[in-house]
PDB file of C-alpha atoms in Angstrom:
ATOM      1  CA  UNK A 963      41.064  13.452 -18.833  1.00 44.00           C
ATOM      2  CA  UNK A 964      41.594  16.804 -20.552  1.00 43.00           C
ATOM      3  CA  UNK A 965      40.794  15.271 -23.440  1.00 43.00           C
ATOM      4  CA  UNK A 966      37.583  13.885 -22.581  1.00 42.00           C
ATOM      5  CA  UNK A 967      36.162  16.594 -20.977  1.00 42.00           C
ATOM      6  CA  UNK A 968      36.754  18.258 -24.588  1.00 40.00           C
ATOM      7  CA  UNK A 969      34.953  15.591 -26.278  1.00 40.00           C
ATOM      8  CA  UNK A 970      32.263  15.792 -24.281  1.00 37.00           C
ATOM      9  CA  UNK A 971      31.697  19.490 -24.383  1.00 38.00           C
ATOM     10  CA  UNK A 972      32.142  19.104 -28.235  1.00 37.00           C
ATOM     11  CA  UNK A 973      29.661  16.358 -28.111  1.00 37.00           C
ATOM     12  CA  UNK A 974      26.964  18.535 -25.732  1.00 37.00           C
ATOM     13  CA  UNK A 975      27.704  21.649 -28.596  1.00 36.00           C
ATOM     14  CA  UNK A 976      27.124  19.857 -31.582  1.00 34.00           C
ATOM     15  CA  UNK A 977      23.842  17.815 -29.714  1.00 33.00           C
ATOM     16  CA  UNK A 978      22.954  21.566 -29.086  1.00 33.00           C
ATOM     17  CA  UNK A 979      23.208  22.747 -32.443  1.00 31.00           C
ATOM     18  CA  UNK A 980      21.514  20.002 -34.001  1.00 34.00           C
ATOM     19  CA  UNK A 981      18.507  20.145 -31.885  1.00 33.00           C
ATOM     20  CA  UNK A 982      14.959  21.958 -33.334  1.00 39.00           C
ATOM     21  CA  UNK A 983      14.784  25.256 -33.343  1.00 46.00           C
ATOM     22  CA  UNK A 984      12.147  26.850 -30.868  1.00 44.00           C
ATOM     23  CA  UNK A 985       9.777  27.875 -33.393  1.00 49.00           C
ATOM     24  CA  UNK A 986       7.078  29.167 -31.259  1.00 56.00           C
ATOM     25  CA  UNK A 987       7.832  32.521 -32.734  1.00 76.00           C
ATOM     26  CA  UNK A 988       4.934  33.968 -34.801  1.00 91.00           C
ATOM     27  CA  UNK A 989       1.424  34.957 -33.684  1.00 95.00           C
ATOM     28  CA  UNK A 990      -0.056  32.538 -34.776  1.00 96.00           C
ATOM     29  CA  UNK A 991       2.803  29.930 -32.712  1.00 94.00           C
ATOM     30  CA  UNK A 992       1.832  28.547 -29.406  1.00 94.00           C
ATOM     31  CA  UNK A 993      -0.901  26.598 -28.036  1.00 95.00           C
ATOM     32  CA  UNK A 994      -4.747  27.499 -28.456  1.00 96.00           C
ATOM     33  CA  UNK A 995      -7.861  26.260 -26.449  1.00 96.00           C
ATOM     34  CA  UNK A 996     -11.711  26.625 -26.127  1.00 94.00           C
ATOM     35  CA  UNK A 997     -13.411  25.066 -23.269  1.00 93.00           C
ATOM     36  CA  UNK A 998     -16.656  26.235 -23.811  1.00 85.00           C
ATOM     37  CA  UNK A 999     -19.746  23.654 -23.161  1.00 81.00           C
ATOM     38  CA  UNK A1000     -16.741  21.278 -22.203  1.00 82.00           C
ATOM     39  CA  UNK A1001     -17.714  18.980 -19.216  1.00 83.00           C
ATOM     40  CA  UNK A1002     -13.940  18.693 -18.241  1.00 85.00           C
ATOM     41  CA  UNK A1003     -10.710  20.193 -19.399  1.00 85.00           C
ATOM     42  CA  UNK A1004     -10.425  16.625 -21.381  1.00 85.00           C
ATOM     43  CA  UNK A1005     -12.955  17.765 -24.057  1.00 90.00           C
ATOM     44  CA  UNK A1006     -11.614  21.069 -24.868  1.00 93.00           C
ATOM     45  CA  UNK A1007     -11.051  21.541 -28.228  1.00 94.00           C
ATOM     46  CA  UNK A1008      -7.430  22.613 -28.762  1.00 95.00           C
ATOM     47  CA  UNK A1009      -4.391  23.798 -31.488  1.00 96.00           C
ATOM     48  CA  UNK A1010      -0.873  23.515 -30.748  1.00 96.00           C
ATOM     49  CA  UNK A1011       0.639  25.447 -33.616  1.00 96.00           C
ATOM     50  CA  UNK A1012       3.984  26.300 -34.915  1.00 95.00           C
ATOM     51  CA  UNK A1013       5.392  28.964 -37.138  1.00 95.00           C
ATOM     52  CA  UNK A1014       8.136  29.440 -39.380  1.00 93.00           C
ATOM     53  CA  UNK A1015       7.644  32.236 -41.142  1.00 93.00           C
ATOM     54  CA  UNK A1016       4.499  32.555 -43.329  1.00 94.00           C
ATOM     55  CA  UNK A1017       4.192  28.496 -42.646  1.00 96.00           C
ATOM     56  CA  UNK A1018       2.261  27.800 -39.503  1.00 97.00           C
ATOM     57  CA  UNK A1019       2.048  23.741 -38.686  1.00 97.00           C
ATOM     58  CA  UNK A1020       0.531  21.753 -36.094  1.00 97.00           C
ATOM     59  CA  UNK A1021      -2.409  19.988 -34.477  1.00 97.00           C
ATOM     60  CA  UNK A1022      -6.233  20.165 -33.608  1.00 95.00           C
ATOM     61  CA  UNK A1023      -8.153  18.305 -30.980  1.00 94.00           C
ATOM     62  CA  UNK A1024     -11.931  18.544 -30.383  1.00 92.00           C
ATOM     63  CA  UNK A1025     -14.489  16.520 -28.796  1.00 90.00           C
ATOM     64  CA  UNK A1026     -18.219  16.016 -29.738  1.00 87.00           C
ATOM     65  CA  UNK A1027     -21.414  13.556 -29.814  1.00 83.00           C
ATOM     66  CA  UNK A1028     -18.725  11.549 -27.359  1.00 84.00           C
ATOM     67  CA  UNK A1029     -15.741  11.211 -29.446  1.00 88.00           C
ATOM     68  CA  UNK A1030     -12.529  12.394 -29.304  1.00 90.00           C
ATOM     69  CA  UNK A1031     -10.998  13.518 -33.031  1.00 93.00           C
ATOM     70  CA  UNK A1032      -7.784  14.947 -33.715  1.00 95.00           C
ATOM     71  CA  UNK A1033      -5.427  15.383 -36.305  1.00 96.00           C
ATOM     72  CA  UNK A1034      -2.893  17.755 -38.267  1.00 97.00           C
ATOM     73  CA  UNK A1035      -3.119  21.147 -39.822  1.00 97.00           C
ATOM     74  CA  UNK A1036      -0.821  23.116 -42.017  1.00 97.00           C
ATOM     75  CA  UNK A1037      -2.082  26.582 -43.477  1.00 97.00           C
ATOM     76  CA  UNK A1038      -0.059  30.032 -44.496  1.00 97.00           C
ATOM     77  CA  UNK A1039      -0.099  33.146 -42.682  1.00 96.00           C
ATOM     78  CA  UNK A1040      -1.119  35.779 -45.491  1.00 95.00           C
ATOM     79  CA  UNK A1041      -0.735  38.783 -42.409  1.00 94.00           C
ATOM     80  CA  UNK A1042      -0.033  39.246 -39.082  1.00 94.00           C
ATOM     81  CA  UNK A1043      -3.845  38.246 -37.750  1.00 93.00           C
ATOM     82  CA  UNK A1044      -5.091  36.087 -40.654  1.00 93.00           C
ATOM     83  CA  UNK A1045      -3.606  32.953 -42.274  1.00 95.00           C
ATOM     84  CA  UNK A1046      -5.714  30.175 -44.476  1.00 95.00           C
ATOM     85  CA  UNK A1047      -5.794  26.245 -43.598  1.00 95.00           C
ATOM     86  CA  UNK A1048      -4.745  24.704 -46.510  1.00 96.00           C
ATOM     87  CA  UNK A1049      -4.332  21.257 -45.447  1.00 96.00           C
ATOM     88  CA  UNK A1050      -5.926  18.812 -42.782  1.00 96.00           C
ATOM     89  CA  UNK A1051      -5.790  15.056 -41.748  1.00 96.00           C
ATOM     90  CA  UNK A1052      -6.684  13.062 -38.979  1.00 95.00           C
ATOM     91  CA  UNK A1053     -10.168  10.837 -37.282  1.00 91.00           C
ATOM     92  CA  UNK A1054     -12.860  11.554 -39.293  1.00 90.00           C
ATOM     93  CA  UNK A1055     -15.472  14.372 -38.637  1.00 85.00           C
ATOM     94  CA  UNK A1056     -16.253  17.988 -39.059  1.00 79.00           C
ATOM     95  CA  UNK A1057     -12.855  18.996 -39.405  1.00 85.00           C
ATOM     96  CA  UNK A1058     -11.101  15.832 -41.759  1.00 90.00           C
ATOM     97  CA  UNK A1059     -12.203  13.808 -43.781  1.00 92.00           C
ATOM     98  CA  UNK A1060      -8.774  11.864 -44.868  1.00 94.00           C
ATOM     99  CA  UNK A1061      -7.022   9.989 -41.616  1.00 95.00           C
ATOM    100  CA  UNK A1062      -3.679  11.333 -41.370  1.00 95.00           C
ATOM    101  CA  UNK A1063      -1.621   7.793 -42.835  1.00 95.00           C
ATOM    102  CA  UNK A1064      -3.413   8.306 -46.118  1.00 95.00           C
ATOM    103  CA  UNK A1065      -2.011  11.554 -46.706  1.00 94.00           C
ATOM    104  CA  UNK A1066      -3.174  15.380 -46.571  1.00 95.00           C
ATOM    105  CA  UNK A1067      -6.562  16.947 -47.996  1.00 95.00           C
ATOM    106  CA  UNK A1068      -6.630  20.265 -49.154  1.00 96.00           C
ATOM    107  CA  UNK A1069      -8.799  22.426 -47.350  1.00 94.00           C
ATOM    108  CA  UNK A1070      -9.606  26.323 -48.044  1.00 93.00           C
ATOM    109  CA  UNK A1071     -10.323  27.477 -44.393  1.00 92.00           C
ATOM    110  CA  UNK A1072      -8.998  30.837 -42.082  1.00 92.00           C
ATOM    111  CA  UNK A1073      -7.368  30.948 -39.043  1.00 93.00           C
ATOM    112  CA  UNK A1074      -7.454  34.975 -37.794  1.00 93.00           C
ATOM    113  CA  UNK A1075      -6.953  36.438 -34.148  1.00 94.00           C
ATOM    114  CA  UNK A1076      -8.256  38.808 -33.153  1.00 91.00           C
ATOM    115  CA  UNK A1077      -8.427  40.798 -29.346  1.00 88.00           C
ATOM    116  CA  UNK A1078      -5.707  38.133 -28.455  1.00 92.00           C
ATOM    117  CA  UNK A1079      -7.678  35.243 -28.855  1.00 94.00           C
ATOM    118  CA  UNK A1080      -7.679  32.485 -32.158  1.00 95.00           C
ATOM    119  CA  UNK A1081     -10.701  31.873 -34.836  1.00 93.00           C
ATOM    120  CA  UNK A1082     -10.955  28.915 -37.074  1.00 90.00           C
ATOM    121  CA  UNK A1083     -14.407  29.945 -38.817  1.00 84.00           C
ATOM    122  CA  UNK A1084     -15.128  32.833 -41.219  1.00 72.00           C
ATOM    123  CA  UNK A1085     -18.592  35.245 -40.247  1.00 62.00           C
ATOM    124  CA  UNK A1086     -20.751  35.565 -42.864  1.00 57.00           C
ATOM    125  CA  UNK A1087     -19.931  39.640 -42.954  1.00 61.00           C
ATOM    126  CA  UNK A1088     -16.013  39.263 -41.765  1.00 63.00           C
ATOM    127  CA  UNK A1089     -16.495  39.736 -37.798  1.00 71.00           C
ATOM    128  CA  UNK A1090     -14.445  37.323 -35.867  1.00 77.00           C
ATOM    129  CA  UNK A1091     -15.613  34.880 -33.631  1.00 81.00           C
ATOM    130  CA  UNK A1092     -12.243  33.920 -31.532  1.00 88.00           C
ATOM    131  CA  UNK A1093     -12.728  31.536 -28.656  1.00 90.00           C
ATOM    132  CA  UNK A1094      -9.295  29.777 -28.576  1.00 95.00           C
ATOM    133  CA  UNK A1095      -7.839  31.728 -25.749  1.00 96.00           C
ATOM    134  CA  UNK A1096      -3.373  31.210 -25.775  1.00 95.00           C
ATOM    135  CA  UNK A1097      -2.528  28.759 -22.480  1.00 95.00           C
ATOM    136  CA  UNK A1098       0.921  27.973 -21.863  1.00 94.00           C
ATOM    137  CA  UNK A1099       2.702  25.374 -23.582  1.00 88.00           C
ATOM    138  CA  UNK A1100       4.009  22.557 -21.685  1.00 86.00           C
ATOM    139  CA  UNK A1101       7.724  22.267 -23.259  1.00 87.00           C
ATOM    140  CA  UNK A1102       8.117  18.746 -23.402  1.00 91.00           C
ATOM    141  CA  UNK A1103       4.912  18.597 -25.654  1.00 91.00           C
ATOM    142  CA  UNK A1104       6.119  21.157 -27.833  1.00 89.00           C
ATOM    143  CA  UNK A1105       9.708  19.336 -28.414  1.00 91.00           C
ATOM    144  CA  UNK A1106       7.510  16.392 -29.257  1.00 94.00           C
ATOM    145  CA  UNK A1107       5.800  18.178 -31.487  1.00 95.00           C
ATOM    146  CA  UNK A1108       8.493  20.097 -33.225  1.00 93.00           C
ATOM    147  CA  UNK A1109      10.639  16.310 -33.718  1.00 95.00           C
ATOM    148  CA  UNK A1110       7.863  14.890 -35.853  1.00 95.00           C
ATOM    149  CA  UNK A1111       9.137  14.147 -39.900  1.00 95.00           C
ATOM    150  CA  UNK A1112       5.571  15.188 -40.588  1.00 96.00           C
ATOM    151  CA  UNK A1113       6.078  18.523 -39.132  1.00 96.00           C
ATOM    152  CA  UNK A1114       9.840  19.247 -40.247  1.00 94.00           C
ATOM    153  CA  UNK A1115       7.909  18.826 -44.238  1.00 94.00           C
ATOM    154  CA  UNK A1116       4.789  20.483 -43.373  1.00 95.00           C
ATOM    155  CA  UNK A1117       6.932  24.020 -42.133  1.00 94.00           C
ATOM    156  CA  UNK A1118       9.199  23.643 -45.624  1.00 90.00           C
ATOM    157  CA  UNK A1119       6.134  22.788 -47.811  1.00 79.00           C
ATOM    158  CA  UNK A1120       5.332  25.258 -50.848  1.00 63.00           C
ATOM    159  CA  UNK A1121       1.672  24.805 -50.527  1.00 52.00           C
TER     160      UNK A1121
END
């Protein structure tokens, strides 16, 4: 029995070492939500972002004209408060023209943090219009995103 318990302990330790690291560690990382104009919580716009060094990758979603839109994004942090989205994919709409099954669409759009909120648009004279508030992330949702092969590839991309 001692060997069996030892084997189980080694197996459990190996599993822990192979698990993806908790990468919700940068200023942009986490869940962000904007419910301005939403009739129900399902209509809120959301970002779920993972940050590893200066790479930021994750998912986005929004609701418009009675339809839900969602997709993926890749970005690079420029500073503690500014990042540039460099790639996106998802249901074609205002955020993306390219379905994720077809690959990434190159973009050049900002992400910015101001007053503890996230902005995904640039102001004409540089002011930050941040309307995404940080919200708690369910651990199972975060773990599922971290396990996605596309996310791992995105976080190691050289773009």
